[in-house]
Structure formats: structure tokens, C-alpha cells
Coordinates of C-alpha atoms and ligand atoms in Angstrom, one line a residue:
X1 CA -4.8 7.0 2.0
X2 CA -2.3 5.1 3.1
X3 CA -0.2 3.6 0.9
X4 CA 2.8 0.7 -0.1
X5 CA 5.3 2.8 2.1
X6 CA 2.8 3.4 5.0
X7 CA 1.7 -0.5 4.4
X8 CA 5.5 -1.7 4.5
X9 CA 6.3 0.6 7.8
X10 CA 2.8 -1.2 9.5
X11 CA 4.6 -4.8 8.9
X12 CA 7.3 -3.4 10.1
X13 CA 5.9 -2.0 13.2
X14 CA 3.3 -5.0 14.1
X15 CA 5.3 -7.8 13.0
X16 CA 7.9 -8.4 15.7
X17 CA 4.8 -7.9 18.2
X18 CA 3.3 -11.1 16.8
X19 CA 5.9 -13.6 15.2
X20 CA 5.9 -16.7 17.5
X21 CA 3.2 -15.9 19.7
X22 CA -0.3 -17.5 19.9
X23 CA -3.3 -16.0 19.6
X24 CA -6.0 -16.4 22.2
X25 CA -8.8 -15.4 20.9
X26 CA -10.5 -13.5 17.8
X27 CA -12.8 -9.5 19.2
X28 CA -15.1 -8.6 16.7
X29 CA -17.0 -5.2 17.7
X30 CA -18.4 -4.8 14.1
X31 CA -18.4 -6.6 11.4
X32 CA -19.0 -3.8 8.7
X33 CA -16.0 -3.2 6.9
X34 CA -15.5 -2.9 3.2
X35 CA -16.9 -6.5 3.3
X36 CA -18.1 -8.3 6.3
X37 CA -15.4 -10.0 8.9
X38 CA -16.4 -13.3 8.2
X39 CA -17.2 -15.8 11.1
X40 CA -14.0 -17.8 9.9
X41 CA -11.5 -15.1 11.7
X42 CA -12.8 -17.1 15.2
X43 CA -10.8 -20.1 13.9
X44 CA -7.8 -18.5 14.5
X45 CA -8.1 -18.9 18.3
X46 CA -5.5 -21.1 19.8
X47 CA -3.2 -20.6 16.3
X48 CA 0.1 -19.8 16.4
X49 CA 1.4 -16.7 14.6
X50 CA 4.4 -17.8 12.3
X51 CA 4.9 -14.2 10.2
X52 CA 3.1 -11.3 9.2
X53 CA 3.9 -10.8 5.2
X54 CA 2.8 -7.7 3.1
X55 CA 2.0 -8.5 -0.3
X56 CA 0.5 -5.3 -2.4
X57 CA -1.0 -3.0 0.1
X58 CA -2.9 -6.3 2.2
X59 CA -1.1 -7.6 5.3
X60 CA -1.4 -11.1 5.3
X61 CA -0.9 -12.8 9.2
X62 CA 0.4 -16.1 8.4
X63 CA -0.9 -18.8 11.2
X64 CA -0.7 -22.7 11.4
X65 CA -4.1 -22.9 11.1
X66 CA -4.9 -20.3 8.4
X67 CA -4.2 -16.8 7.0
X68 CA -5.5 -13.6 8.2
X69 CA -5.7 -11.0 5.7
X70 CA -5.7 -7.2 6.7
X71 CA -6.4 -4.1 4.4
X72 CA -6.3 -0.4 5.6
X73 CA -8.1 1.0 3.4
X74 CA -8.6 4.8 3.0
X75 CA -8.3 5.4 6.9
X76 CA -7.5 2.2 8.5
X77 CA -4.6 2.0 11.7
X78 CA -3.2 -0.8 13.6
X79 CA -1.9 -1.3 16.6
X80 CA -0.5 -3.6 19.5
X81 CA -1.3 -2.4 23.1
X82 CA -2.7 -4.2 26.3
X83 CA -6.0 -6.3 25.4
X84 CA -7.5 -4.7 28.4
X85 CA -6.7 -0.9 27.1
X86 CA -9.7 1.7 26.7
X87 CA -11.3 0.7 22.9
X88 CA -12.4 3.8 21.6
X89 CA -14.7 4.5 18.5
X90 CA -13.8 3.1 15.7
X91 CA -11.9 0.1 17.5
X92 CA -13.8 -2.8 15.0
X93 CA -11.6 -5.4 15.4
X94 CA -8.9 -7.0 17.9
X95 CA -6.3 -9.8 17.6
X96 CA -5.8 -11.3 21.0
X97 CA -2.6 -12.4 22.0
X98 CA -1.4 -15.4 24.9
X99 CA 0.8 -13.0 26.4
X100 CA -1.9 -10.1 26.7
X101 CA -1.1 -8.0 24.2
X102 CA -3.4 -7.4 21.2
X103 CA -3.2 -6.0 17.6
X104 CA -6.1 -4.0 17.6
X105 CA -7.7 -2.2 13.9
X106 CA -9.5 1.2 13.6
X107 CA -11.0 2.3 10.9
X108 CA -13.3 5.1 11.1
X109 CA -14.5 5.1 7.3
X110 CA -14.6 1.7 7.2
X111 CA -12.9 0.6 3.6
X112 CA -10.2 -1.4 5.1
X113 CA -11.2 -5.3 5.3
X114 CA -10.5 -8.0 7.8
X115 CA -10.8 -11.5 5.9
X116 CA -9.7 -15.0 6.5
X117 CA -8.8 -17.7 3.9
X118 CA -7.2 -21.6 4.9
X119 CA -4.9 -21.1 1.6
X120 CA -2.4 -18.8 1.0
X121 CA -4.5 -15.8 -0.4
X122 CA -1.9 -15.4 -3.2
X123 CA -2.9 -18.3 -4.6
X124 CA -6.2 -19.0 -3.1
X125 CA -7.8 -15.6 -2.8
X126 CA -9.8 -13.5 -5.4
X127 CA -8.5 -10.2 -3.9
X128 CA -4.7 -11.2 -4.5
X129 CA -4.4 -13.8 -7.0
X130 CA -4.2 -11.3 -10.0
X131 CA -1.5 -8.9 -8.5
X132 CA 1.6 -8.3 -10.9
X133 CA 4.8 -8.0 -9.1
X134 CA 6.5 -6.1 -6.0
X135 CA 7.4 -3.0 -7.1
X136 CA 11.0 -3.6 -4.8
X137 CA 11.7 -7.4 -6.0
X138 CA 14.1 -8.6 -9.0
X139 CA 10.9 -9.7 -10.4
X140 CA 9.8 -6.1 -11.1
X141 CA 12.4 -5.1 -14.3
X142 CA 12.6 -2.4 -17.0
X143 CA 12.0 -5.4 -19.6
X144 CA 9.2 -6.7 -17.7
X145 CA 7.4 -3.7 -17.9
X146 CA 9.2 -2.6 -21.5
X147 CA 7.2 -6.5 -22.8
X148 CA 3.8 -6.2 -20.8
X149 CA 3.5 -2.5 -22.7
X150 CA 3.9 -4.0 -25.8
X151 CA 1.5 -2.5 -28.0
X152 CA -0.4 -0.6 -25.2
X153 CA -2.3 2.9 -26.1
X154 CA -2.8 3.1 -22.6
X155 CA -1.3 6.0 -20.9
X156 CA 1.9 5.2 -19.1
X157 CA 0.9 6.7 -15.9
X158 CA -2.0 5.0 -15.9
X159 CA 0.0 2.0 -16.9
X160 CA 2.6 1.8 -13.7
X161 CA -0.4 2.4 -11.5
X162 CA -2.4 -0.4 -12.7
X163 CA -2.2 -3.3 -10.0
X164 CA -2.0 -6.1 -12.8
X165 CA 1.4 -4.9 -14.3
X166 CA 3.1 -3.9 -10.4
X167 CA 1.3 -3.3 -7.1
X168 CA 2.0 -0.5 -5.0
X169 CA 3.0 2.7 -7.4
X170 CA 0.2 4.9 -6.1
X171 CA -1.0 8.1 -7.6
X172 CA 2.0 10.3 -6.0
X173 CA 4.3 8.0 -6.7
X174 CA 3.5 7.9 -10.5
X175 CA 3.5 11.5 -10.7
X176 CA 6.8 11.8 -8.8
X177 CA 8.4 8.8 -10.1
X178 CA 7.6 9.8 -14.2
X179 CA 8.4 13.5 -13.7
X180 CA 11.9 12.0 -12.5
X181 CA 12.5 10.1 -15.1
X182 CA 11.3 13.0 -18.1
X183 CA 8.2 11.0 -19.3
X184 CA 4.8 12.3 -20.1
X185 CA 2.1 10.9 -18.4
X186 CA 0.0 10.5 -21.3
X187 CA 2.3 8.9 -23.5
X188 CA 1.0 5.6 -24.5
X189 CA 3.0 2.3 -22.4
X190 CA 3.7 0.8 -25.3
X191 CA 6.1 4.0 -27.0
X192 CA 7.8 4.0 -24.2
X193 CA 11.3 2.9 -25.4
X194 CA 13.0 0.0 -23.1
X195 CA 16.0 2.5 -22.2
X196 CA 13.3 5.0 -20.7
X197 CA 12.0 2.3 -18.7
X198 CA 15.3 1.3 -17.5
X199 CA 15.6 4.8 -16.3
X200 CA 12.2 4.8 -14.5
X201 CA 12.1 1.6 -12.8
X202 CA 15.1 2.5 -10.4
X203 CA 13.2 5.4 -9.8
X204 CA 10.1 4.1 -8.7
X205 CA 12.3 1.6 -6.2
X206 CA 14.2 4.3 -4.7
X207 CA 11.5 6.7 -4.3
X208 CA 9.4 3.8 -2.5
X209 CA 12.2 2.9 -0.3
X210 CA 13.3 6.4 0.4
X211 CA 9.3 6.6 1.7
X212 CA 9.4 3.0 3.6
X213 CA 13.2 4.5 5.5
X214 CA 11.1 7.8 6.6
X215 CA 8.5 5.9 7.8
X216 CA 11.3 3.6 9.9
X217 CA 11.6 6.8 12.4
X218 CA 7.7 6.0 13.4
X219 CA 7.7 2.1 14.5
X220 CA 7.5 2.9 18.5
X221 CA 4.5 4.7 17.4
X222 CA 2.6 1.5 16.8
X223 CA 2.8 0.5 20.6
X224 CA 1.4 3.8 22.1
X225 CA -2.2 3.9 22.8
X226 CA -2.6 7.0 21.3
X227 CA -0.1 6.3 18.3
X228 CA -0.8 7.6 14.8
X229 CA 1.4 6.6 12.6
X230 CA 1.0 9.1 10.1
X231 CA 1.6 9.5 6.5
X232 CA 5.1 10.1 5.1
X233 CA 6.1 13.7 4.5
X234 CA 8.1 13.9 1.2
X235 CA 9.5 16.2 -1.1
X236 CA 7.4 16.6 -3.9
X237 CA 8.4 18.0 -7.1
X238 CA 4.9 18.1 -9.2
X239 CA 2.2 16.3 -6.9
X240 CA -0.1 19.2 -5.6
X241 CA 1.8 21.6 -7.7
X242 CA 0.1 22.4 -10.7
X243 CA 0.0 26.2 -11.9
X244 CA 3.4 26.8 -10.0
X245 CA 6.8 26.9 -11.4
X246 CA 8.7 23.3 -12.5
X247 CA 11.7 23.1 -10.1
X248 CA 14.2 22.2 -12.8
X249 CA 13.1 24.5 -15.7
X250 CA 10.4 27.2 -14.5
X251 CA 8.0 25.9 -17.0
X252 CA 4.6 26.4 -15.2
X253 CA 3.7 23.0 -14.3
X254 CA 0.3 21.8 -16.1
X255 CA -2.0 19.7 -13.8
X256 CA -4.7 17.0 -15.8
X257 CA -6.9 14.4 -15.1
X258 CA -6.2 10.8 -15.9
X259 CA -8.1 8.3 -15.4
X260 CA -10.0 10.5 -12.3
X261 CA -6.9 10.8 -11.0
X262 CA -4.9 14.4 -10.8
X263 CA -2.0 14.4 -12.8
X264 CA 0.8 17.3 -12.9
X265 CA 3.8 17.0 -15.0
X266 CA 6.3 19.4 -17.0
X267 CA 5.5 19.8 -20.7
X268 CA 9.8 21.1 -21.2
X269 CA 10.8 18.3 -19.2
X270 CA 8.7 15.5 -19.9
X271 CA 8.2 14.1 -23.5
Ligands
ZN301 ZN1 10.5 21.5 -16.2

């Protein structure tokens, strides 16, 4: 699935391919995505494209006559290559562009969404108007997150992954990212002491941007037909590692559930 670092590296890959140009016209092949492309997206014919912003894991393509809003979902891929290019299966939707280029969307399981709204959607739409902070702005703070736990039972993992407190730290991340900084996943938000969050939130930035710089080596793969910008390769210290040996202590690492999601951590090195 992808996520904020493979969502960051798509901006970064699309957006110089659209800024300033003007869309011609609007290709929808089919409609059923995670929820229907709504006629609306056909307004954006004749628009002019003025910047493609990521906010969370949507991509939000900002236009002078509205905002398209793109989600990738568990399996979703874009593109820009020659409107007139073979579409192959799974090719739902395509952005057309003046100069004959076109951002193009595949999604063969079909949980990414293509949506429309005249507002910006951070303030006007459902989907993005209750997101906490970027994980990578000033905004996101080891006293930020030390207040919202206040009084919190709720594990920490599950905490730091919850898209109301900070979008983007994903299940990998948390497990990486807490194992880092020595905390135990299950230990409830709110008796997490401020100076342990001070020493987790860098964390979670650098591991994010040290994702979103791997994925840099990838961008000219979002121009080739047959371009699959794939999903970061990373060194992981406890993700898919349960039952072997911790890397720092030997400890065997334990691996958990939480909240459906698999957790692994080091019961030496993590309190
Ligand atoms: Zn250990």
C-alpha cells in the first residue's frame, strides 16, 4: 500500500508535468472506484492547472476552476505519458492535457478515489477536513503530541498512527519509528513523558524523509509507459521481524496485534 513517502515521491514525479498547463479535457473509462468519479471532474475542461499539493496521503490538483482530489489507495499508480498511448486494463481515469500529454490513473483493486470539490477540500471536504497535522511541518511537535495524549489509555502506537493526531505515520513507520526511540507499543499515549516524545518525533521525520529521498531516485519512472514506481525498500529493524533476533540486544523480537494491525517490538529495548 502505498504510503506518505510513495505519496510525496508521486507529487514529486507528476507535478512539474502539470503546473501551468491547461487541461483539455476530463477520460473517464470507469467510474467505480472506492466511490464513484463524480460527473463534476468534466468541469475541469478548459482549467488551468496552478499546483498539485499533497496533503495526508490525497493529492489535491489545484485548478482555477476547482480542485481535483486523487487517492491511491491500496494499488493505485499515476502517470504522465502521450494522451494517445495504449490504455491498458485498469487505466480508469485520464487527465488530458493542452500540450498532449496526460496524467493517466490505474488502479487495479480499485480503492483509490478520483473526486472533485469547488472549495479547497481542506476546508470544504469531508475526507480532509479532520486531518491533524503533517508529520514533516513545524506544526507537528513533541508538545503537540505530548498535550493531545493527555490522559489517553490508548496505546501509543496506535496513537501516532491515528490520522486525527498526524497524518501519514503508517503501520511500518510506527513500528520502526517507536522501536527507535525505545517505546513500547502498548504503552498508553498519555504516560508517555514529553522528553520521550521529543525523542520520537525527530524520528518519525527523519525516517519519512529518509523514505521520500529514496523514492527521489524513481521520478523519471513516472513518464515511462511502462513505469512502476515501486515501493521504497528500507532497512527494517522490527517490521516483518518477529521471532528473530533484536539487532541491538538479541532479545527475540515479540510480534502482536494492535488494533488489527502487526506490531513487533523489543521487550529489553522498549519500555
Ligand atoms: Zn533489543
Amino acid at each position: 500500500m502505498p504510503e506518505l513517502p510513495e505519496v510525496e515521491v508521486s507529487r514529486l514525479g507528476i507535478a512539474p508535468h502539470l503546473e501551468g498547463e491547461q487541461i483539455a479535457t476530463v477520460v473517464v473509462r470507469d467510474r467505480r472506484l472506492r466511490w464513484p468519479i463524480p460527473d463534476a471532474v468534466e468541469q475541469l475542461a478548459g482549467a488551468r492547472i496552478n499546483e498539485v499539493e499533497r496533503r495526508a496521503k490525497y493529492l489535491i490538483v489545484h485548478t482555477d476552476k476547482g480542485y481535483l482530489i486523487l487517492h491511491l489507495g491500496m494499488s493505485g499508480k499515476l502517470r504522465v505519458v502521450p494522451a494517445d498511448s495504449l490504455v491498458v486494463k485498469h487505466d480508469h481515469f485520464d487527465l488530458v492535457l493542452s500540450n498532449g500529454q496526460c496524467l493517466r490513473f490505474n488502479d487495479p483493486r480499485r480503492f483509490g478515489c478520483v473526486l472533485f470539490s469547488r472549495e479547497h477540500p481542506g476546508i470544504a471536504h469531508p475526507l480532509l477536513v479532520e486531518l491533524g497535522p503533517e508529520p514533516l511541518t513545524e506544526a507537528f511537535t513533541a508538545s503537540y503530541l505530548h498535550t493531545k495524549a493527555q490522559g489517553k489509555q490508548q496505546a501509543v502506537k496506535t496513537f501516532i498512527m491515528d490520522n486525527h493526531v498526524v497524518v501519514g505515520v503508517g503501520n511500518i513507520y510506527a513500528n520502526e519509528a517507536l522501536f527507535k526511540a525505545g517505546i513500547h507499543p502498548k504503552r498508553a499515549a498519555g504516560r508517555v513523558s514529553l522528553a520521550r516524545y521529543q525523542r520520537l518525533v525527530p524520528i518519525i521525520k527523519e525516517t519519512l524523509i529518509a523514505a521520500i529521498a529514496q523514492g527521489g531516485t524513481t521520478l523519471q519512472d513516472f513518464t515511462q509507459a511502462d513505469g512502476q514506481p515501486g515501493y521504497f525498500k528500507q532497512h527494517l529493524n522490527v517490521y516483518g521481524r518477529g521471532g528473530k533476533q533484536c539487532m541491538v540486544c538479541k532479545t527475540e523480537l515479540t510480534e502482536i496485534r494492535l488494533g488489527q494491525r502487526s506490531t513487533v517490538y523489543c521487550k529489553n529495548c522498549q519500555r
